[in-house]
C-alpha cells in the first residue's frame, strides 16, 4: 500500500487519544514528537500543584491525582488547548494529503474535471 492510498480519518482519533500520534500516522514523526512534548510539558508544568501533592508519602498517587476538586481551570485549559491546536494541525495536514491524493500519480499533475 502506498501512502496515497491510506485513509486520512484514523489520524484524527489517534491525535485525540495521544497528541502527536496523528502526525506519526502521516509520516511526520518530528512534528509528532514536538506536539507530544508540548502536551506533556503543559500537563507537567500546569498540573505541578496536583502532582506534587500526589507525590507526598502517606497517600496513594492515583487517589490523590484523581481528586477533581483540587484541579483548577488552568490545570485543564492549557493542556486541552494544546490538544485542540494539535488536532487542528492534523486536520490541516489531512486536507493537504487529500489534495495531494487528487494529483494524478502517472503525470504528476492535478486532475481536472475537463472544463478548462
mmCIF file with all atom_site columns, N, CA and C in Angstrom, residues 19-78:
data_model
loop_
_atom_site.group_PDB
_atom_site.id
_atom_site.type_symbol
_atom_site.label_atom_id
_atom_site.label_alt_id
_atom_site.label_comp_id
_atom_site.label_asym_id
_atom_site.label_entity_id
_atom_site.label_seq_id
_atom_site.pdbx_PDB_ins_code
_atom_site.Cartn_x
_atom_site.Cartn_y
_atom_site.Cartn_z
_atom_site.occupancy
_atom_site.B_iso_or_equiv
_atom_site.pdbx_formal_charge
_atom_site.auth_seq_id
_atom_site.auth_comp_id
_atom_site.auth_asym_id
_atom_site.auth_atom_id
_atom_site.pdbx_PDB_model_num
ATOM 1   N N  . UNK A 1 19 ? -1.605  13.230 21.812 1.00 0.00 ? 19 UNK A N  1
ATOM 2   C CA . UNK A 1 19 ? -1.152  14.349 20.981 1.00 0.00 ? 19 UNK A CA 1
ATOM 3   C C  . UNK A 1 19 ? 0.105   13.941 20.214 1.00 0.00 ? 19 UNK A C  1
ATOM 4   N N  . UNK A 1 20 ? 0.084   14.157 18.900 1.00 0.00 ? 20 UNK A N  1
ATOM 5   C CA . UNK A 1 20 ? 1.232   13.847 18.056 1.00 0.00 ? 20 UNK A CA 1
ATOM 6   C C  . UNK A 1 20 ? 1.145   12.516 17.349 1.00 0.00 ? 20 UNK A C  1
ATOM 7   N N  . UNK A 1 21 ? 0.248   11.642 17.781 1.00 0.00 ? 21 UNK A N  1
ATOM 8   C CA . UNK A 1 21 ? 0.154   10.311 17.171 1.00 0.00 ? 21 UNK A CA 1
ATOM 9   C C  . UNK A 1 21 ? -0.406  10.385 15.754 1.00 0.00 ? 21 UNK A C  1
ATOM 10  N N  . UNK A 1 22 ? -1.285  11.322 15.485 1.00 0.00 ? 22 UNK A N  1
ATOM 11  C CA . UNK A 1 22 ? -1.801  11.511 14.128 1.00 0.00 ? 22 UNK A CA 1
ATOM 12  C C  . UNK A 1 22 ? -0.725  11.990 13.178 1.00 0.00 ? 22 UNK A C  1
ATOM 13  N N  . UNK A 1 23 ? 0.203   12.789 13.681 1.00 0.00 ? 23 UNK A N  1
ATOM 14  C CA . UNK A 1 23 ? 1.320   13.239 12.857 1.00 0.00 ? 23 UNK A CA 1
ATOM 15  C C  . UNK A 1 23 ? 2.212   12.054 12.486 1.00 0.00 ? 23 UNK A C  1
ATOM 16  N N  . UNK A 1 24 ? 2.411   11.147 13.433 1.00 0.00 ? 24 UNK A N  1
ATOM 17  C CA . UNK A 1 24 ? 3.182   9.934  13.140 1.00 0.00 ? 24 UNK A CA 1
ATOM 18  C C  . UNK A 1 24 ? 2.479   9.119  12.067 1.00 0.00 ? 24 UNK A C  1
ATOM 19  N N  . UNK A 1 25 ? 1.172   9.069  12.115 1.00 0.00 ? 25 UNK A N  1
ATOM 20  C CA . UNK A 1 25 ? 0.397   8.329  11.124 1.00 0.00 ? 25 UNK A CA 1
ATOM 21  C C  . UNK A 1 25 ? 0.624   8.897  9.722  1.00 0.00 ? 25 UNK A C  1
ATOM 22  N N  . UNK A 1 26 ? 0.753   10.214 9.633  1.00 0.00 ? 26 UNK A N  1
ATOM 23  C CA . UNK A 1 26 ? 1.010   10.850 8.348  1.00 0.00 ? 26 UNK A CA 1
ATOM 24  C C  . UNK A 1 26 ? 2.480   10.798 7.954  1.00 0.00 ? 26 UNK A C  1
ATOM 25  N N  . UNK A 1 27 ? 3.326   10.252 8.807  1.00 0.00 ? 27 UNK A N  1
ATOM 26  C CA . UNK A 1 27 ? 4.742   10.132 8.494  1.00 0.00 ? 27 UNK A CA 1
ATOM 27  C C  . UNK A 1 27 ? 5.562   11.339 8.898  1.00 0.00 ? 27 UNK A C  1
ATOM 28  N N  . UNK A 1 28 ? 4.989   12.238 9.660  1.00 0.00 ? 28 UNK A N  1
ATOM 29  C CA . UNK A 1 28 ? 5.707   13.427 10.116 1.00 0.00 ? 28 UNK A CA 1
ATOM 30  C C  . UNK A 1 28 ? 6.084   13.231 11.581 1.00 0.00 ? 28 UNK A C  1
ATOM 31  N N  . UNK A 1 29 ? 7.042   12.355 11.818 1.00 0.00 ? 29 UNK A N  1
ATOM 32  C CA . UNK A 1 29 ? 7.363   11.950 13.179 1.00 0.00 ? 29 UNK A CA 1
ATOM 33  C C  . UNK A 1 29 ? 8.005   13.069 13.984 1.00 0.00 ? 29 UNK A C  1
ATOM 34  N N  . UNK A 1 30 ? 8.784   13.948 13.347 1.00 0.00 ? 30 UNK A N  1
ATOM 35  C CA . UNK A 1 30 ? 9.393   15.057 14.098 1.00 0.00 ? 30 UNK A CA 1
ATOM 36  C C  . UNK A 1 30 ? 8.318   15.995 14.635 1.00 0.00 ? 30 UNK A C  1
ATOM 37  N N  . UNK A 1 31 ? 7.348   16.287 13.787 1.00 0.00 ? 31 UNK A N  1
ATOM 38  C CA . UNK A 1 31 ? 6.246   17.144 14.207 1.00 0.00 ? 31 UNK A CA 1
ATOM 39  C C  . UNK A 1 31 ? 5.430   16.459 15.304 1.00 0.00 ? 31 UNK A C  1
ATOM 40  N N  . UNK A 1 32 ? 5.256   15.157 15.196 1.00 0.00 ? 32 UNK A N  1
ATOM 41  C CA . UNK A 1 32 ? 4.545   14.400 16.218 1.00 0.00 ? 32 UNK A CA 1
ATOM 42  C C  . UNK A 1 32 ? 5.250   14.430 17.556 1.00 0.00 ? 32 UNK A C  1
ATOM 43  N N  . UNK A 1 33 ? 6.567   14.308 17.530 1.00 0.00 ? 33 UNK A N  1
ATOM 44  C CA . UNK A 1 33 ? 7.342   14.359 18.771 1.00 0.00 ? 33 UNK A CA 1
ATOM 45  C C  . UNK A 1 33 ? 7.226   15.738 19.416 1.00 0.00 ? 33 UNK A C  1
ATOM 46  N N  . UNK A 1 34 ? 7.236   16.786 18.595 1.00 0.00 ? 34 UNK A N  1
ATOM 47  C CA . UNK A 1 34 ? 7.119   18.143 19.131 1.00 0.00 ? 34 UNK A CA 1
ATOM 48  C C  . UNK A 1 34 ? 5.748   18.343 19.783 1.00 0.00 ? 34 UNK A C  1
ATOM 49  N N  . UNK A 1 35 ? 4.677   17.900 19.127 1.00 0.00 ? 35 UNK A N  1
ATOM 50  C CA . UNK A 1 35 ? 3.339   18.040 19.710 1.00 0.00 ? 35 UNK A CA 1
ATOM 51  C C  . UNK A 1 35 ? 3.203   17.221 20.984 1.00 0.00 ? 35 UNK A C  1
ATOM 52  N N  . UNK A 1 36 ? 3.756   16.019 20.997 1.00 0.00 ? 36 UNK A N  1
ATOM 53  C CA . UNK A 1 36 ? 3.689   15.194 22.198 1.00 0.00 ? 36 UNK A CA 1
ATOM 54  C C  . UNK A 1 36 ? 4.454   15.856 23.343 1.00 0.00 ? 36 UNK A C  1
ATOM 55  N N  . UNK A 1 37 ? 5.637   16.405 23.044 1.00 0.00 ? 37 UNK A N  1
ATOM 56  C CA . UNK A 1 37 ? 6.433   17.074 24.078 1.00 0.00 ? 37 UNK A CA 1
ATOM 57  C C  . UNK A 1 37 ? 5.712   18.312 24.617 1.00 0.00 ? 37 UNK A C  1
ATOM 58  N N  . UNK A 1 38 ? 5.079   19.085 23.730 1.00 0.00 ? 38 UNK A N  1
ATOM 59  C CA . UNK A 1 38 ? 4.315   20.248 24.187 1.00 0.00 ? 38 UNK A CA 1
ATOM 60  C C  . UNK A 1 38 ? 3.169   19.844 25.106 1.00 0.00 ? 38 UNK A C  1
ATOM 61  N N  . UNK A 1 39 ? 2.500   18.780 24.760 1.00 0.00 ? 39 UNK A N  1
ATOM 62  C CA . UNK A 1 39 ? 1.374   18.314 25.575 1.00 0.00 ? 39 UNK A CA 1
ATOM 63  C C  . UNK A 1 39 ? 1.853   17.820 26.942 1.00 0.00 ? 39 UNK A C  1
ATOM 64  N N  . UNK A 1 40 ? 2.930   17.059 26.948 1.00 0.00 ? 40 UNK A N  1
ATOM 65  C CA . UNK A 1 40 ? 3.476   16.558 28.218 1.00 0.00 ? 40 UNK A CA 1
ATOM 66  C C  . UNK A 1 40 ? 3.960   17.718 29.084 1.00 0.00 ? 40 UNK A C  1
ATOM 67  N N  . UNK A 1 41 ? 4.623   18.707 28.469 1.00 0.00 ? 41 UNK A N  1
ATOM 68  C CA . UNK A 1 41 ? 5.077   19.860 29.238 1.00 0.00 ? 41 UNK A CA 1
ATOM 69  C C  . UNK A 1 41 ? 3.907   20.662 29.804 1.00 0.00 ? 41 UNK A C  1
ATOM 70  N N  . UNK A 1 42 ? 2.850   20.810 29.026 1.00 0.00 ? 42 UNK A N  1
ATOM 71  C CA . UNK A 1 42 ? 1.678   21.533 29.518 1.00 0.00 ? 42 UNK A CA 1
ATOM 72  C C  . UNK A 1 42 ? 1.065   20.821 30.712 1.00 0.00 ? 42 UNK A C  1
ATOM 73  N N  . UNK A 1 43 ? 0.986   19.523 30.620 1.00 0.00 ? 43 UNK A N  1
ATOM 74  C CA . UNK A 1 43 ? 0.440   18.758 31.746 1.00 0.00 ? 43 UNK A CA 1
ATOM 75  C C  . UNK A 1 43 ? 1.384   18.814 32.947 1.00 0.00 ? 43 UNK A C  1
ATOM 76  N N  . UNK A 1 44 ? 2.677   18.671 32.701 1.00 0.00 ? 44 UNK A N  1
ATOM 77  C CA . UNK A 1 44 ? 3.649   18.625 33.801 1.00 0.00 ? 44 UNK A CA 1
ATOM 78  C C  . UNK A 1 44 ? 3.745   19.961 34.533 1.00 0.00 ? 44 UNK A C  1
ATOM 79  N N  . UNK A 1 45 ? 3.868   21.055 33.797 1.00 0.00 ? 45 UNK A N  1
ATOM 80  C CA . UNK A 1 45 ? 4.066   22.339 34.453 1.00 0.00 ? 45 UNK A CA 1
ATOM 81  C C  . UNK A 1 45 ? 2.783   22.925 35.026 1.00 0.00 ? 45 UNK A C  1
ATOM 82  N N  . UNK A 1 46 ? 1.678   22.769 34.334 1.00 0.00 ? 46 UNK A N  1
ATOM 83  C CA . UNK A 1 46 ? 0.446   23.367 34.824 1.00 0.00 ? 46 UNK A CA 1
ATOM 84  C C  . UNK A 1 46 ? -0.241  22.511 35.874 1.00 0.00 ? 46 UNK A C  1
ATOM 85  N N  . UNK A 1 47 ? 0.082   21.250 35.901 1.00 0.00 ? 47 UNK A N  1
ATOM 86  C CA . UNK A 1 47 ? -0.508  20.368 36.903 1.00 0.00 ? 47 UNK A CA 1
ATOM 87  C C  . UNK A 1 47 ? 0.477   20.058 38.019 1.00 0.00 ? 47 UNK A C  1
ATOM 88  N N  . UNK A 1 48 ? 1.509   20.852 38.136 1.00 0.00 ? 48 UNK A N  1
ATOM 89  C CA . UNK A 1 48 ? 2.549   20.580 39.127 1.00 0.00 ? 48 UNK A CA 1
ATOM 90  C C  . UNK A 1 48 ? 1.992   20.588 40.543 1.00 0.00 ? 48 UNK A C  1
ATOM 91  N N  . UNK A 1 49 ? 1.038   21.471 40.818 1.00 0.00 ? 49 UNK A N  1
ATOM 92  C CA . UNK A 1 49 ? 0.456   21.509 42.154 1.00 0.00 ? 49 UNK A CA 1
ATOM 93  C C  . UNK A 1 49 ? -0.236  20.200 42.486 1.00 0.00 ? 49 UNK A C  1
ATOM 94  N N  . UNK A 1 50 ? -1.019  19.704 41.566 1.00 0.00 ? 50 UNK A N  1
ATOM 95  C CA . UNK A 1 50 ? -1.762  18.476 41.802 1.00 0.00 ? 50 UNK A CA 1
ATOM 96  C C  . UNK A 1 50 ? -0.812  17.287 41.916 1.00 0.00 ? 50 UNK A C  1
ATOM 97  N N  . UNK A 1 51 ? 0.169   17.226 41.027 1.00 0.00 ? 51 UNK A N  1
ATOM 98  C CA . UNK A 1 51 ? 1.105   16.106 41.046 1.00 0.00 ? 51 UNK A CA 1
ATOM 99  C C  . UNK A 1 51 ? 2.007   16.174 42.267 1.00 0.00 ? 51 UNK A C  1
ATOM 100 N N  . UNK A 1 52 ? 2.440   17.383 42.658 1.00 0.00 ? 52 UNK A N  1
ATOM 101 C CA . UNK A 1 52 ? 3.312   17.484 43.831 1.00 0.00 ? 52 UNK A CA 1
ATOM 102 C C  . UNK A 1 52 ? 2.588   17.013 45.088 1.00 0.00 ? 52 UNK A C  1
ATOM 103 N N  . UNK A 1 53 ? 1.292   17.294 45.179 1.00 0.00 ? 53 UNK A N  1
ATOM 104 C CA . UNK A 1 53 ? 0.523   16.797 46.312 1.00 0.00 ? 53 UNK A CA 1
ATOM 105 C C  . UNK A 1 53 ? 0.349   15.294 46.246 1.00 0.00 ? 53 UNK A C  1
ATOM 106 N N  . UNK A 1 54 ? 0.331   14.756 45.058 1.00 0.00 ? 54 UNK A N  1
ATOM 107 C CA . UNK A 1 54 ? 0.155   13.319 44.897 1.00 0.00 ? 54 UNK A CA 1
ATOM 108 C C  . UNK A 1 54 ? 1.425   12.551 45.228 1.00 0.00 ? 54 UNK A C  1
ATOM 109 N N  . UNK A 1 55 ? 2.567   13.219 45.158 1.00 0.00 ? 55 UNK A N  1
ATOM 110 C CA . UNK A 1 55 ? 3.831   12.532 45.419 1.00 0.00 ? 55 UNK A CA 1
ATOM 111 C C  . UNK A 1 55 ? 4.201   12.500 46.893 1.00 0.00 ? 55 UNK A C  1
ATOM 112 N N  . UNK A 1 56 ? 3.416   13.125 47.737 1.00 0.00 ? 56 UNK A N  1
ATOM 113 C CA . UNK A 1 56 ? 3.694   13.088 49.173 1.00 0.00 ? 56 UNK A CA 1
ATOM 114 C C  . UNK A 1 56 ? 3.483   11.675 49.705 1.00 0.00 ? 56 UNK A C  1
ATOM 115 N N  . UNK A 1 57 ? 4.384   11.224 50.562 1.00 0.00 ? 57 UNK A N  1
ATOM 116 C CA . UNK A 1 57 ? 4.177   9.885  51.113 1.00 0.00 ? 57 UNK A CA 1
ATOM 117 C C  . UNK A 1 57 ? 2.978   9.878  52.063 1.00 0.00 ? 57 UNK A C  1
ATOM 118 N N  . UNK A 1 58 ? 2.301   8.796  52.103 1.00 0.00 ? 58 UNK A N  1
ATOM 119 C CA . UNK A 1 58 ? 1.167   8.669  53.004 1.00 0.00 ? 58 UNK A CA 1
ATOM 120 C C  . UNK A 1 58 ? -0.144  8.449  52.280 1.00 0.00 ? 58 UNK A C  1
ATOM 121 N N  . UNK A 1 59 ? -0.255  8.913  51.040 1.00 0.00 ? 59 UNK A N  1
ATOM 122 C CA . UNK A 1 59 ? -1.455  8.674  50.254 1.00 0.00 ? 59 UNK A CA 1
ATOM 123 C C  . UNK A 1 59 ? -1.049  8.088  48.902 1.00 0.00 ? 59 UNK A C  1
ATOM 124 N N  . UNK A 1 60 ? -1.844  7.192  48.398 1.00 0.00 ? 60 UNK A N  1
ATOM 125 C CA . UNK A 1 60 ? -1.524  6.629  47.089 1.00 0.00 ? 60 UNK A CA 1
ATOM 126 C C  . UNK A 1 60 ? -1.566  7.702  46.004 1.00 0.00 ? 60 UNK A C  1
ATOM 127 N N  . UNK A 1 61 ? -0.671  7.577  45.015 1.00 0.00 ? 61 UNK A N  1
ATOM 128 C CA . UNK A 1 61 ? -0.552  8.566  43.943 1.00 0.00 ? 61 UNK A CA 1
ATOM 129 C C  . UNK A 1 61 ? -1.848  8.718  43.154 1.00 0.00 ? 61 UNK A C  1
ATOM 130 N N  . UNK A 1 62 ? -2.446  7.610  42.746 1.00 0.00 ? 62 UNK A N  1
ATOM 131 C CA . UNK A 1 62 ? -3.627  7.653  41.878 1.00 0.00 ? 62 UNK A CA 1
ATOM 132 C C  . UNK A 1 62 ? -4.805  8.303  42.595 1.00 0.00 ? 62 UNK A C  1
ATOM 133 N N  . UNK A 1 63 ? -4.986  7.991  43.866 1.00 0.00 ? 63 UNK A N  1
ATOM 134 C CA . UNK A 1 63 ? -6.112  8.546  44.616 1.00 0.00 ? 63 UNK A CA 1
ATOM 135 C C  . UNK A 1 63 ? -5.966  10.057 44.747 1.00 0.00 ? 63 UNK A C  1
ATOM 136 N N  . UNK A 1 64 ? -4.781  10.546 45.049 1.00 0.00 ? 64 UNK A N  1
ATOM 137 C CA . UNK A 1 64 ? -4.560  11.979 45.210 1.00 0.00 ? 64 UNK A CA 1
ATOM 138 C C  . UNK A 1 64 ? -4.626  12.698 43.871 1.00 0.00 ? 64 UNK A C  1
ATOM 139 N N  . UNK A 1 65 ? -4.088  12.113 42.806 1.00 0.00 ? 65 UNK A N  1
ATOM 140 C CA . UNK A 1 65 ? -4.086  12.755 41.489 1.00 0.00 ? 65 UNK A CA 1
ATOM 141 C C  . UNK A 1 65 ? -5.493  12.841 40.904 1.00 0.00 ? 65 UNK A C  1
ATOM 142 N N  . UNK A 1 66 ? -6.387  11.970 41.315 1.00 0.00 ? 66 UNK A N  1
ATOM 143 C CA . UNK A 1 66 ? -7.740  11.964 40.767 1.00 0.00 ? 66 UNK A CA 1
ATOM 144 C C  . UNK A 1 66 ? -8.747  12.746 41.606 1.00 0.00 ? 66 UNK A C  1
ATOM 145 N N  . UNK A 1 67 ? -8.279  13.511 42.561 1.00 0.00 ? 67 UNK A N  1
ATOM 146 C CA . UNK A 1 67 ? -9.185  14.337 43.352 1.00 0.00 ? 67 UNK A CA 1
ATOM 147 C C  . UNK A 1 67 ? -9.504  15.588 42.540 1.00 0.00 ? 67 UNK A C  1
ATOM 148 N N  . UNK A 1 68 ? -10.664 15.578 41.902 1.00 0.00 ? 68 UNK A N  1
ATOM 149 C CA . UNK A 1 68 ? -11.005 16.614 40.944 1.00 0.00 ? 68 UNK A CA 1
ATOM 150 C C  . UNK A 1 68 ? -11.292 17.963 41.584 1.00 0.00 ? 68 UNK A C  1
ATOM 151 N N  . UNK A 1 69 ? -11.634 18.004 42.839 1.00 0.00 ? 69 UNK A N  1
ATOM 152 C CA . UNK A 1 69 ? -11.890 19.295 43.467 1.00 0.00 ? 69 UNK A CA 1
ATOM 153 C C  . UNK A 1 69 ? -10.603 20.091 43.648 1.00 0.00 ? 69 UNK A C  1
ATOM 154 N N  . UNK A 1 70 ? -9.451  19.437 43.596 1.00 0.00 ? 70 UNK A N  1
ATOM 155 C CA . UNK A 1 70 ? -8.170  20.127 43.722 1.00 0.00 ? 70 UNK A CA 1
ATOM 156 C C  . UNK A 1 70 ? -7.659  20.643 42.381 1.00 0.00 ? 70 UNK A C  1
ATOM 157 N N  . UNK A 1 71 ? -8.356  20.344 41.294 1.00 0.00 ? 71 UNK A N  1
ATOM 158 C CA . UNK A 1 71 ? -7.919  20.742 39.962 1.00 0.00 ? 71 UNK A CA 1
ATOM 159 C C  . UNK A 1 71 ? -8.539  22.082 39.604 1.00 0.00 ? 71 UNK A C  1
ATOM 160 N N  . UNK A 1 72 ? -7.706  23.024 39.155 1.00 0.00 ? 72 UNK A N  1
ATOM 161 C CA . UNK A 1 72 ? -8.220  24.332 38.765 1.00 0.00 ? 72 UNK A CA 1
ATOM 162 C C  . UNK A 1 72 ? -8.452  24.381 37.251 1.00 0.00 ? 72 UNK A C  1
ATOM 163 N N  . UNK A 1 73 ? -9.056  25.465 36.808 1.00 0.00 ? 73 UNK A N  1
ATOM 164 C CA . UNK A 1 73 ? -9.381  25.642 35.387 1.00 0.00 ? 73 UNK A CA 1
ATOM 165 C C  . UNK A 1 73 ? -8.117  25.634 34.523 1.00 0.00 ? 73 UNK A C  1
ATOM 166 N N  . UNK A 1 74 ? -7.060  26.324 34.971 1.00 0.00 ? 74 UNK A N  1
ATOM 167 C CA . UNK A 1 74 ? -5.833  26.393 34.164 1.00 0.00 ? 74 UNK A CA 1
ATOM 168 C C  . UNK A 1 74 ? -5.120  25.056 34.079 1.00 0.00 ? 74 UNK A C  1
ATOM 169 N N  . UNK A 1 75 ? -5.313  24.197 35.085 1.00 0.00 ? 75 UNK A N  1
ATOM 170 C CA . UNK A 1 75 ? -4.702  22.870 35.031 1.00 0.00 ? 75 UNK A CA 1
ATOM 171 C C  . UNK A 1 75 ? -5.255  22.059 33.870 1.00 0.00 ? 75 UNK A C  1
ATOM 172 N N  . UNK A 1 76 ? -6.463  22.360 33.452 1.00 0.00 ? 76 UNK A N  1
ATOM 173 C CA . UNK A 1 76 ? -7.114  21.621 32.377 1.00 0.00 ? 76 UNK A CA 1
ATOM 174 C C  . UNK A 1 76 ? -7.101  22.400 31.069 1.00 0.00 ? 76 UNK A C  1
ATOM 175 N N  . UNK A 1 77 ? -7.242  23.717 31.145 1.00 0.00 ? 77 UNK A N  1
ATOM 176 C CA . UNK A 1 77 ? -7.435  24.539 29.944 1.00 0.00 ? 77 UNK A CA 1
ATOM 177 C C  . UNK A 1 77 ? -6.225  24.534 29.023 1.00 0.00 ? 77 UNK A C  1
ATOM 178 N N  . UNK A 1 78 ? -5.039  24.692 29.543 1.00 0.00 ? 78 UNK A N  1
ATOM 179 C CA . UNK A 1 78 ? -3.863  24.797 28.674 1.00 0.00 ? 78 UNK A CA 1
ATOM 180 C C  . UNK A 1 78 ? -3.530  23.454 28.013 1.00 0.00 ? 78 UNK A C  1
#
